[in-house]
C-alpha cells in the first residue's frame, strides 16, 4: 500500500488546484457544508425522494398513457428543474430544483429503459440494454465536454440554462415524433 501511495502526484494536489482555490474558483465541499449548515446533501436527498415517490405513484403511467408520451412532461420538468437551479440563490431554491429534477428522472429513467427493452429484438434484450445504458453514459460524457466549454467561454452560470435547452429540444422532437407516428397503447386484460 505504501508503494502504491508513495507517489507525490497521488497524495498531493497539483499546483493548478491551489491556483484555482486561490482565485475562488474551487471551494472544497467541506467548506460549503460548514457555510450552508444543512449541507450539499439537501438537493440530492430531494432528488432521490422525488424520484422514489414518483416511481411509486406513477408506476402505471407508461401503461396508461404510453411510454413515449410520459417522456414529454418528464423532459419539460427536467428543464424547469435546471432553470430553477440556475436561478436559485438559497438552499430552498436548490432543493426545489432537486425535487423537479428528481421527479423528471423518476419518470424518464424507467420509461427510457422500458422502451429500450421493448424495442430490442427478441433474444437481444441484454445487448439492447447494454447499448441503451452505454448511450446514456456517452451522452453524459459528451454533455460534460460541451457544457465545460460553454462554462470556460461564458462562465459557470450558463451551464444549467444551456443544459435545460436539451430537455426542451428532446420534448419538442418527441412531440413531433408522436404526432407523426402516434403511440398505440395496449391495455392489458383485467383479471376477472
Short mmCIF file of C-alpha atoms in Angstrom, two decimals:
data_model
loop_
_atom_site.label_atom_id
_atom_site.label_comp_id
_atom_site.label_asym_id
_atom_site.label_seq_id
_atom_site.Cartn_x
_atom_site.Cartn_y
_atom_site.Cartn_z
CA UNK A 1 0.00 0.00 0.00
CA UNK A 2 2.85 2.38 0.82
CA UNK A 3 4.40 1.68 -2.58
CA UNK A 4 1.11 2.43 -4.32
CA UNK A 5 0.54 5.68 -2.44
CA UNK A 6 4.18 6.75 -2.37
CA UNK A 7 3.94 8.97 -5.45
CA UNK A 8 3.55 12.66 -4.63
CA UNK A 9 1.16 13.10 -7.55
CA UNK A 10 -1.23 10.64 -5.90
CA UNK A 11 -1.18 12.21 -2.47
CA UNK A 12 -0.75 15.93 -3.11
CA UNK A 13 -2.98 18.14 -5.24
CA UNK A 14 -1.36 19.79 -8.24
CA UNK A 15 -0.34 23.43 -8.28
CA UNK A 16 -3.36 24.09 -10.51
CA UNK A 17 -5.65 23.06 -7.65
CA UNK A 18 -4.11 25.67 -5.37
CA UNK A 19 -4.24 28.30 -8.12
CA UNK A 20 -7.97 27.69 -8.63
CA UNK A 21 -8.56 27.63 -4.88
CA UNK A 22 -6.73 30.95 -4.52
CA UNK A 23 -8.87 32.54 -7.24
CA UNK A 24 -12.05 31.42 -5.52
CA UNK A 25 -12.97 29.14 -8.42
CA UNK A 26 -12.74 25.95 -6.40
CA UNK A 27 -14.20 25.52 -2.96
CA UNK A 28 -13.77 22.28 -1.02
CA UNK A 29 -17.06 20.52 -0.29
CA UNK A 30 -16.45 20.58 3.47
CA UNK A 31 -16.21 24.40 3.38
CA UNK A 32 -19.55 24.62 1.58
CA UNK A 33 -21.08 22.26 4.12
CA UNK A 34 -19.88 24.40 7.02
CA UNK A 35 -21.12 27.60 5.38
CA UNK A 36 -24.52 26.30 4.32
CA UNK A 37 -25.29 24.44 7.53
CA UNK A 38 -27.63 21.80 6.12
CA UNK A 39 -25.07 20.79 3.54
CA UNK A 40 -24.86 19.82 -0.06
CA UNK A 41 -26.83 16.66 0.59
CA UNK A 42 -30.15 18.52 0.64
CA UNK A 43 -30.72 18.81 -3.13
CA UNK A 44 -29.52 15.25 -3.70
CA UNK A 45 -31.81 13.98 -0.95
CA UNK A 46 -34.70 15.90 -2.53
CA UNK A 47 -33.78 14.41 -5.93
CA UNK A 48 -33.78 10.86 -4.54
CA UNK A 49 -37.00 11.27 -2.54
CA UNK A 50 -38.83 12.80 -5.50
CA UNK A 51 -37.59 10.03 -7.79
CA UNK A 52 -38.71 7.29 -5.41
CA UNK A 53 -42.08 8.95 -4.78
CA UNK A 54 -42.86 9.47 -8.46
CA UNK A 55 -41.87 5.89 -9.28
CA UNK A 56 -44.32 4.62 -6.66
CA UNK A 57 -47.18 6.95 -7.54
CA UNK A 58 -46.68 6.92 -11.30
CA UNK A 59 -45.66 3.34 -11.85
CA UNK A 60 -48.60 2.68 -14.21
CA UNK A 61 -48.37 5.91 -16.22
CA UNK A 62 -46.38 4.27 -19.01
CA UNK A 63 -49.05 1.60 -19.38
CA UNK A 64 -51.90 4.08 -19.15
CA UNK A 65 -50.60 6.97 -21.27
CA UNK A 66 -47.72 5.44 -23.25
CA UNK A 67 -44.01 5.41 -22.55
CA UNK A 68 -43.18 7.99 -25.20
CA UNK A 69 -45.96 10.32 -24.08
CA UNK A 70 -44.87 10.43 -20.45
CA UNK A 71 -41.35 11.39 -21.53
CA UNK A 72 -42.55 14.78 -22.80
CA UNK A 73 -43.58 16.15 -19.38
CA UNK A 74 -40.52 14.48 -17.84
CA UNK A 75 -38.20 16.40 -20.19
CA UNK A 76 -40.10 19.65 -19.55
CA UNK A 77 -39.95 19.19 -15.77
CA UNK A 78 -36.24 18.40 -16.04
CA UNK A 79 -35.68 21.66 -17.94
CA UNK A 80 -37.68 23.54 -15.31
CA UNK A 81 -35.55 21.95 -12.60
CA UNK A 82 -32.33 23.05 -14.30
CA UNK A 83 -33.63 26.61 -14.72
CA UNK A 84 -34.66 26.59 -11.04
CA UNK A 85 -31.14 25.52 -10.10
CA UNK A 86 -29.68 28.25 -12.30
CA UNK A 87 -31.80 30.95 -10.67
CA UNK A 88 -31.53 29.69 -7.09
CA UNK A 89 -29.94 31.93 -4.53
CA UNK A 90 -30.97 29.93 -1.47
CA UNK A 91 -30.98 26.40 -0.14
CA UNK A 92 -34.77 26.27 -0.64
CA UNK A 93 -34.34 27.07 -4.34
CA UNK A 94 -31.67 24.43 -4.77
CA UNK A 95 -33.87 21.87 -3.00
CA UNK A 96 -36.78 22.84 -5.29
CA UNK A 97 -34.53 22.28 -8.30
CA UNK A 98 -33.54 18.90 -6.87
CA UNK A 99 -37.20 17.97 -6.42
CA UNK A 100 -38.04 18.90 -10.01
CA UNK A 101 -35.04 17.09 -11.49
CA UNK A 102 -35.70 14.04 -9.30
CA UNK A 103 -39.33 13.97 -10.40
CA UNK A 104 -38.26 14.12 -14.04
CA UNK A 105 -35.67 11.39 -13.56
CA UNK A 106 -38.22 9.24 -11.73
CA UNK A 107 -40.45 9.39 -14.79
CA UNK A 108 -37.85 9.36 -17.57
CA UNK A 109 -35.39 6.67 -16.49
CA UNK A 110 -37.92 3.82 -16.15
CA UNK A 111 -39.67 4.91 -19.36
CA UNK A 112 -36.46 5.07 -21.38
CA UNK A 113 -35.19 1.73 -20.08
CA UNK A 114 -38.59 0.12 -20.73
CA UNK A 115 -38.58 1.48 -24.27
CA UNK A 116 -35.07 0.16 -24.77
CA UNK A 117 -36.10 -3.26 -23.56
CA UNK A 118 -39.36 -3.36 -25.53
CA UNK A 119 -37.77 -2.17 -28.77
CA UNK A 120 -34.90 -4.68 -28.59
CA UNK A 121 -35.18 -7.68 -30.92
CA UNK A 122 -36.22 -10.96 -29.32
CA UNK A 123 -33.25 -12.67 -27.76
CA UNK A 124 -31.18 -9.47 -27.75
CA UNK A 125 -32.65 -7.64 -24.76
CA UNK A 126 -29.35 -7.80 -22.88
CA UNK A 127 -27.46 -6.31 -25.81
CA UNK A 128 -30.17 -3.70 -26.23
CA UNK A 129 -29.95 -2.67 -22.59
CA UNK A 130 -26.15 -2.56 -22.77
CA UNK A 131 -26.40 -0.30 -25.82
CA UNK A 132 -29.01 1.90 -24.14
CA UNK A 133 -27.06 2.41 -20.92
CA UNK A 134 -23.86 2.88 -22.92
CA UNK A 135 -25.55 5.65 -24.89
CA UNK A 136 -26.64 7.28 -21.63
CA UNK A 137 -23.03 7.21 -20.44
CA UNK A 138 -21.82 8.59 -23.78
CA UNK A 139 -24.40 11.37 -23.54
CA UNK A 140 -23.22 12.29 -20.04
CA UNK A 141 -19.61 12.30 -21.25
CA UNK A 142 -20.33 14.49 -24.28
CA UNK A 143 -22.58 16.83 -22.32
CA UNK A 144 -19.85 17.39 -19.74
CA UNK A 145 -17.37 18.26 -22.50
CA UNK A 146 -19.76 20.64 -24.28
CA UNK A 147 -21.02 22.31 -21.11
CA UNK A 148 -17.45 22.58 -19.84
CA UNK A 149 -16.52 24.51 -22.98
CA UNK A 150 -19.53 26.81 -22.55
CA UNK A 151 -18.52 27.39 -18.94
CA UNK A 152 -14.92 28.14 -19.94
CA UNK A 153 -16.07 30.68 -22.53
CA UNK A 154 -19.09 32.24 -20.83
CA UNK A 155 -18.79 31.41 -17.12
CA UNK A 156 -20.26 28.77 -14.86
CA UNK A 157 -23.66 30.47 -14.74
CA UNK A 158 -24.57 29.28 -18.23
CA UNK A 159 -24.32 25.54 -17.61
CA UNK A 160 -27.83 24.92 -16.27
CA UNK A 161 -29.66 27.15 -18.79
CA UNK A 162 -27.76 25.54 -21.69
CA UNK A 163 -28.46 22.06 -20.32
CA UNK A 164 -32.15 22.91 -19.99
CA UNK A 165 -32.27 23.51 -23.75
CA UNK A 166 -31.54 19.80 -24.26
CA UNK A 167 -34.66 18.85 -22.31
CA UNK A 168 -36.78 21.34 -24.24
CA UNK A 169 -35.40 20.09 -27.55
CA UNK A 170 -35.99 16.46 -26.56
CA UNK A 171 -39.60 17.24 -25.61
CA UNK A 172 -40.20 19.07 -28.90
CA UNK A 173 -38.63 16.32 -31.01
CA UNK A 174 -40.55 13.62 -29.18
CA UNK A 175 -43.85 15.52 -29.52
CA UNK A 176 -43.24 15.89 -33.27
CA UNK A 177 -42.40 12.18 -33.50
CA UNK A 178 -45.59 11.21 -31.65
CA UNK A 179 -47.68 13.42 -33.96
CA UNK A 180 -46.05 11.77 -36.98
CA UNK A 181 -46.30 8.24 -35.60
CA UNK A 182 -48.89 8.03 -32.79
CA UNK A 183 -48.26 5.61 -29.97
CA UNK A 184 -50.62 2.68 -29.70
CA UNK A 185 -51.49 1.89 -26.11
CA UNK A 186 -52.41 -1.72 -25.49
CA UNK A 187 -54.39 -2.06 -22.32
CA UNK A 188 -53.62 -5.30 -20.51
CA UNK A 189 -56.62 -7.53 -19.89
CA UNK A 190 -58.19 -7.23 -16.48
CA UNK A 191 -58.45 -10.21 -14.19
CA UNK A 192 -61.88 -11.29 -13.75
#
